[in-house]
Coordinates of C-alpha atoms in Angstrom, one line a residue:
X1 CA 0.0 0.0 0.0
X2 CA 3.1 2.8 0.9
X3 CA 4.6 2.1 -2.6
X4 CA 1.0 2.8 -4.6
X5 CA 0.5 6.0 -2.0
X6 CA 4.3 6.9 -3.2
X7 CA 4.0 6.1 -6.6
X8 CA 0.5 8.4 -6.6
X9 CA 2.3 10.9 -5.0
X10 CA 4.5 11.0 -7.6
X11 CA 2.1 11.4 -10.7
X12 CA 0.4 14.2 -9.1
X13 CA 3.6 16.2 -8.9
X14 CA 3.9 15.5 -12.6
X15 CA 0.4 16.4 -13.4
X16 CA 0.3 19.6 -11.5
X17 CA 3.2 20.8 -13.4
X18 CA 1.4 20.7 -16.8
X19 CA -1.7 22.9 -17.1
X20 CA -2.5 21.3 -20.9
X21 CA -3.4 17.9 -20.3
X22 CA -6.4 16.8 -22.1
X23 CA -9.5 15.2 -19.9
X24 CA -10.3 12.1 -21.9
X25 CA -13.7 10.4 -22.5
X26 CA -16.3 10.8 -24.6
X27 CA -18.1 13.3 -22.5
X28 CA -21.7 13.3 -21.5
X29 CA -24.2 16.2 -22.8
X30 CA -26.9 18.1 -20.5
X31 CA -29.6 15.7 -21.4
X32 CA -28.0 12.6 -20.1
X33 CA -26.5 11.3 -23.5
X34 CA -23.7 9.9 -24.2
X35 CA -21.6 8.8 -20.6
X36 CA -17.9 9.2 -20.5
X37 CA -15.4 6.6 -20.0
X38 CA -13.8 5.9 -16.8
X39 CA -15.4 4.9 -13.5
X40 CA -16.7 1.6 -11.6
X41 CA -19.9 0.2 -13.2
X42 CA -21.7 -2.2 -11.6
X43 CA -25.1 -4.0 -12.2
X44 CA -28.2 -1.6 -12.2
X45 CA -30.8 -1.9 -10.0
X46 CA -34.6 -1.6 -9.9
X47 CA -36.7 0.6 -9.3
X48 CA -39.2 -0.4 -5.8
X49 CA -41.9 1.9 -6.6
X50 CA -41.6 2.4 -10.2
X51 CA -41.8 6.0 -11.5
X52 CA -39.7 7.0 -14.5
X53 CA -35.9 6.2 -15.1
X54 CA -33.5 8.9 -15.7
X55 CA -33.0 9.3 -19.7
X56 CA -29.6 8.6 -20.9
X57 CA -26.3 7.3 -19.7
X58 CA -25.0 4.5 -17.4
X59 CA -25.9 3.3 -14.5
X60 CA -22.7 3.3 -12.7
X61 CA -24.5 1.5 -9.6
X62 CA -27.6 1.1 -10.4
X63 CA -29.7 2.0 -7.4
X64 CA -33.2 1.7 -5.9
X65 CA -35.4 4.3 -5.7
X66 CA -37.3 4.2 -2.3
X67 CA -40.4 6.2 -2.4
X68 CA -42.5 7.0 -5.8
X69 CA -41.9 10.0 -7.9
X70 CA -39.3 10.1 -10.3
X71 CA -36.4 8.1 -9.6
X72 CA -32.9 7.6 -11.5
X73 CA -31.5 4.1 -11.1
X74 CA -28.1 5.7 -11.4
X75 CA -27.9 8.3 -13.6
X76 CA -24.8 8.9 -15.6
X77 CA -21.5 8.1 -13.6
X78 CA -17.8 8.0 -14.6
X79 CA -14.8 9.1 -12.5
X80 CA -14.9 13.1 -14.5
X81 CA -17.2 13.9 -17.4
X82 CA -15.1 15.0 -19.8
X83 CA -16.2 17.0 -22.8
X84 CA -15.0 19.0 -25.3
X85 CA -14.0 22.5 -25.5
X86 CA -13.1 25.0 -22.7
X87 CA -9.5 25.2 -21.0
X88 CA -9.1 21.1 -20.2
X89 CA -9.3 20.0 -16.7
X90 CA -6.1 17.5 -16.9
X91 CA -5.8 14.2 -15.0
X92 CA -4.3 14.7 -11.8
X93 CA -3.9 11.7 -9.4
X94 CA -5.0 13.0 -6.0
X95 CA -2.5 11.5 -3.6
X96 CA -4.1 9.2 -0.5
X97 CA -2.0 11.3 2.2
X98 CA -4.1 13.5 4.2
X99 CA -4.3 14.2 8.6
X100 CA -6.9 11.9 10.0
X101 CA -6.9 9.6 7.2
X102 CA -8.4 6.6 9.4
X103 CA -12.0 8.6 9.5
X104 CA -14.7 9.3 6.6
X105 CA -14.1 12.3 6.0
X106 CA -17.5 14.2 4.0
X107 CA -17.5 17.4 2.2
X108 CA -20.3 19.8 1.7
X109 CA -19.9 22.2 -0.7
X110 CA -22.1 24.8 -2.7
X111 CA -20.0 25.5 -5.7
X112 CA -22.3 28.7 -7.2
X113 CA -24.0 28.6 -10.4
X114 CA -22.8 30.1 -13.6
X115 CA -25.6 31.5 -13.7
X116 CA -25.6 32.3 -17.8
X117 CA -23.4 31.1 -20.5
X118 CA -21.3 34.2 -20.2
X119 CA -19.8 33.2 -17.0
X120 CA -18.6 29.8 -18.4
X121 CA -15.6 30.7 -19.6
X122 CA -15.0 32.2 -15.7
X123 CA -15.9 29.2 -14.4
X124 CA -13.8 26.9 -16.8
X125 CA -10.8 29.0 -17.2
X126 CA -10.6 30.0 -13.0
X127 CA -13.2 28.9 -10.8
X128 CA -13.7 25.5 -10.8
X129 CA -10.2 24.4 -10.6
X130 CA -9.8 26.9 -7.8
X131 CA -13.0 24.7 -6.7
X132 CA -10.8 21.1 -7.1
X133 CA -8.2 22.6 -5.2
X134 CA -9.4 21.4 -1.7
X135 CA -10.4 18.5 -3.3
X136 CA -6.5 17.9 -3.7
X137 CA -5.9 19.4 -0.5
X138 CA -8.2 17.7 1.6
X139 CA -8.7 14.1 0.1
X140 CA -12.3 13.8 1.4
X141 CA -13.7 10.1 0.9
X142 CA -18.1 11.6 0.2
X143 CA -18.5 14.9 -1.6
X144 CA -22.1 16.7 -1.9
X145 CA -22.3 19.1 -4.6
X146 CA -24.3 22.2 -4.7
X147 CA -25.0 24.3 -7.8
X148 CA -23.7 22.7 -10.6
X149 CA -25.9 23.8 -13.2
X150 CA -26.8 22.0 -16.7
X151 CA -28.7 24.8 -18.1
X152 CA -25.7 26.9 -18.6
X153 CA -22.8 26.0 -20.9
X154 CA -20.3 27.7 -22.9
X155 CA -19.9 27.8 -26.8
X156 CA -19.2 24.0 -27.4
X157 CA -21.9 22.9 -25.3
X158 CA -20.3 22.1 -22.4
X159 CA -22.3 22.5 -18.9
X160 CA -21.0 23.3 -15.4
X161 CA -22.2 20.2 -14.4
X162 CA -20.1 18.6 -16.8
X163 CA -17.0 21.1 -16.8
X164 CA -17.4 20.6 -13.1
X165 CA -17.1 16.8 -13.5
X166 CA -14.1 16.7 -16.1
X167 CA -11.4 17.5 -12.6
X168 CA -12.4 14.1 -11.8
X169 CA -11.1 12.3 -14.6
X170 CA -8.1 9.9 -14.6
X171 CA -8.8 10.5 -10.1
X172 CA -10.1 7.7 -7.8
X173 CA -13.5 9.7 -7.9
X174 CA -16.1 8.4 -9.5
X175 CA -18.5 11.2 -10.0
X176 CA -22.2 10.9 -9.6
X177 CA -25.2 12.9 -11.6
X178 CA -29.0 12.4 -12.2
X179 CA -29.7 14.8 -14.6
X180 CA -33.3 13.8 -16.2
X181 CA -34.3 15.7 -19.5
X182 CA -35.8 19.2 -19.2
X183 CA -34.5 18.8 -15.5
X184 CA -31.7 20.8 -13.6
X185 CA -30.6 18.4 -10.9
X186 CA -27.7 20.2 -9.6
X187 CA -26.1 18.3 -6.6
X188 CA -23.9 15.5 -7.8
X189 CA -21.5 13.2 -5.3
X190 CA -18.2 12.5 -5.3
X191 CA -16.8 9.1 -4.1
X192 CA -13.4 8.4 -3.3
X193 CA -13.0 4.7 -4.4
X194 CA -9.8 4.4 -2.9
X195 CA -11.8 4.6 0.3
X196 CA -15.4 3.7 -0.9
X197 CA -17.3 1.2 -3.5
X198 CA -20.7 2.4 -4.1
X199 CA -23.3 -0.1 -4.4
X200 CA -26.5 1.7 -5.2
X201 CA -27.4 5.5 -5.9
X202 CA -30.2 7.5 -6.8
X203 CA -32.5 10.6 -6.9
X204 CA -35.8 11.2 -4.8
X205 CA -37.9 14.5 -6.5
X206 CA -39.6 16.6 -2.9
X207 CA -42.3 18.8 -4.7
X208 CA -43.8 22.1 -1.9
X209 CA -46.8 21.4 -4.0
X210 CA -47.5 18.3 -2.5
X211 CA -47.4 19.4 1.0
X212 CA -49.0 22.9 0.6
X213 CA -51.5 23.3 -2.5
X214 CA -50.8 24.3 -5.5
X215 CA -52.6 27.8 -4.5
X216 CA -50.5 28.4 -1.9
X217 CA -47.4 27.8 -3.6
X218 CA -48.1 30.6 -6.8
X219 CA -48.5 33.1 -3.3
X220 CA -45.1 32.0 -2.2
X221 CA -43.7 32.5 -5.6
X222 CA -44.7 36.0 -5.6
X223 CA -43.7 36.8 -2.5
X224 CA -40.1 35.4 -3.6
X225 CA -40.3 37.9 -6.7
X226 CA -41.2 40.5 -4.1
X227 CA -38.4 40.3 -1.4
X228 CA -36.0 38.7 -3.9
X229 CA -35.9 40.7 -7.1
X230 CA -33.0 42.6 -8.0
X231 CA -32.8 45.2 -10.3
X232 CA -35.6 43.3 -11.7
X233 CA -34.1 40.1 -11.8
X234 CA -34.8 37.2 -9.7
X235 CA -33.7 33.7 -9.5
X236 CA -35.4 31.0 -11.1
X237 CA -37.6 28.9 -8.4
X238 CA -39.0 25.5 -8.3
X239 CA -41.2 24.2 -6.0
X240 CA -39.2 20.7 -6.8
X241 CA -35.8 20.1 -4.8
X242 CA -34.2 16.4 -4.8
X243 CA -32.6 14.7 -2.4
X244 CA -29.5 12.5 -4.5
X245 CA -28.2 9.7 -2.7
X246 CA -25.6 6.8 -2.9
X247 CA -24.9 3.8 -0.9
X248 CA -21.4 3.0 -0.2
X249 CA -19.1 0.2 1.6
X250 CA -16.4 1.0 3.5
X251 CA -13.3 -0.6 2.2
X252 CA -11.6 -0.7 5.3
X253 CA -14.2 -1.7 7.6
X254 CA -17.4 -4.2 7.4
X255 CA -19.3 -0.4 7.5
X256 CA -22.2 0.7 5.1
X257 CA -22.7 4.5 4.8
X258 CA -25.5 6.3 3.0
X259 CA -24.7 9.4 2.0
X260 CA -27.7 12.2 1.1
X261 CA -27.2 15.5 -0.8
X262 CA -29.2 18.1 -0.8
X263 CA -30.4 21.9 -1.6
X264 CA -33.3 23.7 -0.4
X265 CA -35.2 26.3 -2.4
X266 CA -34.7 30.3 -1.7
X267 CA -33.5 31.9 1.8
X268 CA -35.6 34.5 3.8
X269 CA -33.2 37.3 3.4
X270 CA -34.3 41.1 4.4
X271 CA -37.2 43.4 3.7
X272 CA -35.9 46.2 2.2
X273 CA -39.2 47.4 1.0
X274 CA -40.3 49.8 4.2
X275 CA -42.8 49.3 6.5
X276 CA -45.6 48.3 4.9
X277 CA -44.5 45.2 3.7
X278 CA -43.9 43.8 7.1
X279 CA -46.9 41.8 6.8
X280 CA -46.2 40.4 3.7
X281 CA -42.6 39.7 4.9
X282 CA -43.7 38.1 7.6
X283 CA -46.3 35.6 5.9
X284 CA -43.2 35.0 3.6
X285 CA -40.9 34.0 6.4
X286 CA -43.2 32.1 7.8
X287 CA -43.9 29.6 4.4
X288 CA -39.9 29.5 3.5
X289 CA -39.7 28.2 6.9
X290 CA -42.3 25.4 7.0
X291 CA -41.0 24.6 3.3
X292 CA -37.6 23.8 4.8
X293 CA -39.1 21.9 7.7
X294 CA -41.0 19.5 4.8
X295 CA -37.9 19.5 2.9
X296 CA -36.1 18.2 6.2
X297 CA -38.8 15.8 7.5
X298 CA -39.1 14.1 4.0
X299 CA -35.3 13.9 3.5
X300 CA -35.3 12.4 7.4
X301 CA -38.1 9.6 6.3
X302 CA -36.1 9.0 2.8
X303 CA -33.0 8.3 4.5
X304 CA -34.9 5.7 7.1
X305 CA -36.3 3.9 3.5
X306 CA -33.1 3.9 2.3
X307 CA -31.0 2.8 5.5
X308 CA -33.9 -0.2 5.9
X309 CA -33.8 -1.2 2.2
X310 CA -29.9 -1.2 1.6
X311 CA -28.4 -2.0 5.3
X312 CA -26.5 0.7 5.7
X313 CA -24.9 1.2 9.3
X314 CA -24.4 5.3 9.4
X315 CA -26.5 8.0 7.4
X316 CA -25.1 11.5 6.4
X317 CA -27.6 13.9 5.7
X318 CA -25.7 17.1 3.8
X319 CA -25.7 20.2 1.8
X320 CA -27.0 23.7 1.4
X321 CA -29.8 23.6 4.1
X322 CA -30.3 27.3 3.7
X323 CA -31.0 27.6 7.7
X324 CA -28.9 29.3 10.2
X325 CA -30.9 29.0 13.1
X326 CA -31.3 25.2 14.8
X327 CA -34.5 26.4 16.7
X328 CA -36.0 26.5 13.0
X329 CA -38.0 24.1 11.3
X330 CA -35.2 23.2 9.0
X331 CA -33.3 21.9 11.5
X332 CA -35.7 20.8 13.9
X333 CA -36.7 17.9 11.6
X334 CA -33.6 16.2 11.9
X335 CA -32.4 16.5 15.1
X336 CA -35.6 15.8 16.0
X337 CA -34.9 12.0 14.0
X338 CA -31.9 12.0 16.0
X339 CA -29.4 13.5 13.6
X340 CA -26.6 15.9 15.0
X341 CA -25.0 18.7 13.1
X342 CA -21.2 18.3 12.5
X343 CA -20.0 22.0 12.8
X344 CA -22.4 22.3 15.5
X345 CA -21.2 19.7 18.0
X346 CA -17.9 21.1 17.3
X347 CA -18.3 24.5 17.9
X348 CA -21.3 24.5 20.4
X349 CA -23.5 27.5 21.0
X350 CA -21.7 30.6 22.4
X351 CA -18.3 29.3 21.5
X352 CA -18.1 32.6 19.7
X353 CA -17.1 30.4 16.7
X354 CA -17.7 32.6 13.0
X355 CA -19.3 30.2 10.8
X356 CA -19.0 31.5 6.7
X357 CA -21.9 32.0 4.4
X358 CA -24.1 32.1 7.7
X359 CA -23.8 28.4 8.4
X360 CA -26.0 27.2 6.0
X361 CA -23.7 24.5 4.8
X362 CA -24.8 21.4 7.5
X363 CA -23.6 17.9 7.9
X364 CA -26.0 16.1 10.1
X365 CA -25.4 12.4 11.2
X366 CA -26.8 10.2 14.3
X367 CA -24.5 10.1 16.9
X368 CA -25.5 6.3 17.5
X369 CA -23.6 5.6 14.0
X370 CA -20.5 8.0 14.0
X371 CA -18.2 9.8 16.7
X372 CA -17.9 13.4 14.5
X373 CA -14.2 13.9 15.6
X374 CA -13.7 17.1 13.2
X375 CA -15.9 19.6 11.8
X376 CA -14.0 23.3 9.8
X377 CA -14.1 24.9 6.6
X378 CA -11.3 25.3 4.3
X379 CA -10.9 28.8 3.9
X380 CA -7.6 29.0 2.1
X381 CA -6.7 31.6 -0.4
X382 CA -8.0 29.3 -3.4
X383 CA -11.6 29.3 -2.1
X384 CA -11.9 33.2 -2.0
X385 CA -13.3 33.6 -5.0
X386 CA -14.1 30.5 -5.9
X387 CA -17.9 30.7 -4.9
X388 CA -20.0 32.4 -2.5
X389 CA -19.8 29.6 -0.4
X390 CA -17.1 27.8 1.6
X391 CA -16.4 23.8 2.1
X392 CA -17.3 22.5 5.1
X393 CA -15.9 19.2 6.3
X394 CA -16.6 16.3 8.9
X395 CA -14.0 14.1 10.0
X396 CA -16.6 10.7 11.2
X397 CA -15.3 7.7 13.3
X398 CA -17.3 4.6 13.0
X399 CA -18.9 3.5 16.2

């Protein structure tokens, strides 16, 4: 094992020193397509409640989808989608050395949409291999994606999602996505297969609309435009978020994880409209709240499906939770399944602790399953302006 870690060592010098190599594969394109080379593939799975199968590529895992709705049975999966065009991404051999390399070691991180074709050259030339860089740095072994569009791309085509992906090739990472046609899934996973084998993976749809009406959901879309417009622009909102998931063995234990990424819709922000919109404000704090408690509370009953179905002997619940209060619904919903937030238990309440981005990047896990022995953000030079967001890590020993 010291001469492979040595010899990986090695190639990554080399790689780093050549910002020309070529990611290889055949690429996949925004609708699912064609899959790129490279990565683990393993026999698909079935769906248990039937639904529809992601369009396009290949399984890399296959999966089972636990509970109705739409479900991918893997979506596309390689170790970096390559494609063409764009300053390349090379393929750098991440070495295995890292502090604390006997725990699992997850990664949150929100990784800021393009958010139109004319940042994609940004985000190809700069950003995203600032992005990689505490991949390299940090070696985690599970990495949750936030923000990795595949409605924007540059002039060849190429998506975030997929420019995103093409760092990964010729790594030990096999990169996970469950993009659907006409769909904008953007939270893949990372796997270090060094450390991991995936066995199953998949996508579960959570639609507000289901919960609260389809009336009361075109009120909270206005009041969205209302607090949330800028210079008459304001983000594009779904009343859809998914929860992506994969199940993993532990190569150097007899340990099962399941891993769950996820984003949830809009933040309450300010009122900057004066004083007679406090009422409206209010109503609209109110709904984004108890939209992140349902988020929460179906992602909590998802992940008790999923442990049940697949045997898995820890769950970590991450992402962009968009919360920064654990007395609100958001949060509320899992601790109240018994989950325990990483950065949290680490840094407990009036620690005077500064969290970045407001601390709504979480890693939740049950305290049954995992000692967290590390929780912190890498906030090294690289990630300044890499997004708007910081990685946050969790350092988990199995119990």
């Amino acid at each position: 094992m010291s001469k492979s870690v040595s010899l990986l060592g090695l190639l990554f010098l080399l790689a780093c020193g050549s910002s020309d190599d070529s990611a290889t594969g055949s690429g996949a394109d925004s609708d699912g397509g064609t899959t790129t080379t490279g990565g683990t593939s393993t026999s698909g799975g079935s769906s248990s409640t039937g639904g529809t199968s992601a369009t396009g590529g290949t399984s890399a895992t296959g999966g089972t989808s636990s509970t109705g709705g739409t479900s991918s049975t893997g979506g596309t999966s390689s170790t970096g989608a390559s494609a063409t065009g764009g300053t390349s991404g090379g393929s750098v051999v991440i070495p295995a050395e890292r502090d604390n390399a006997e725990a699992v070691r997850v990664m949150t991180y929100n990784v800021m949409i393009a958010g139109s074709d004319d940042n994609m050259p940004e985000f190809i030339d700069t950003r995203r291999h600032e992005l990689f860089q505490t991949v390299v740095n940090n070696v985690p072994d599970l990495i949750g994606f936030q923000e990795a569009s595949t409605m924007v791309s540059n002039s060849d085509g190429v998506t975030q999602q997929d420019a995103l992906g093409q760092l990964f090739d010729g790594t030990q990472y096999q990169y996970l996505t469950w993009e659907v046609q006409g769909g904008n899934i953007m939270s893949v996973i990372a796997v270090n297969t060094d450390r991991f084998s995936p066995v199953a993976n998949g996508t579960h749809p959570m639609d507000l609309v289901d919960d609260i009406g389809e009336t009361a959901w075109e009120r909270y879309h206005d009041l969205h435009g209302t607090f949330h417009a800028q210079g008459g622009f304001v983000h594009r909102m779904s009343s859809e978020r998914h929860a992506n998931w994969v199940v993993a063995d532990d190569l150097t234990t007899d340990k099962r994880v399941l891993l769950i990424n996820t984003h949830y819709e809009t933040f309450i922000g300010n009122n900057n409209l004066g004083a007679e919109f406090d009422d409206d404000f209010a109503e609209f704090t109110s709904v984004v709240n108890a939209s992140f408690g349902y988020w929460s509370r179906t992602v909590a009953a998802l992940a008790a499906t999923l442990r049940a179905e697949h045997g898995a002997d820890g769950v970590v619940i991450l992402g962009d939770l968009e919360t920064i209060d654990v007395n609100l619904p958001g949060m509320l919903e899992l601790t109240d399944a018994g989950y325990t937030e990483a950065w949290w238990y680490m840094n407990p309440a009036g620690a005077g602790a500064f969290r970045p981005v407001q601390g709504i990047d979480n890693v939740f896990v049950d305290l049954a399953d995992f000692d967290i022995v590390g929780a912190a953000y890498d906030e090294a030079d690289y990630t300044d302006d890499a997004s708007d967001h910081k990685p946050l890590y969790a350092d988990l020993s199995w119990k």
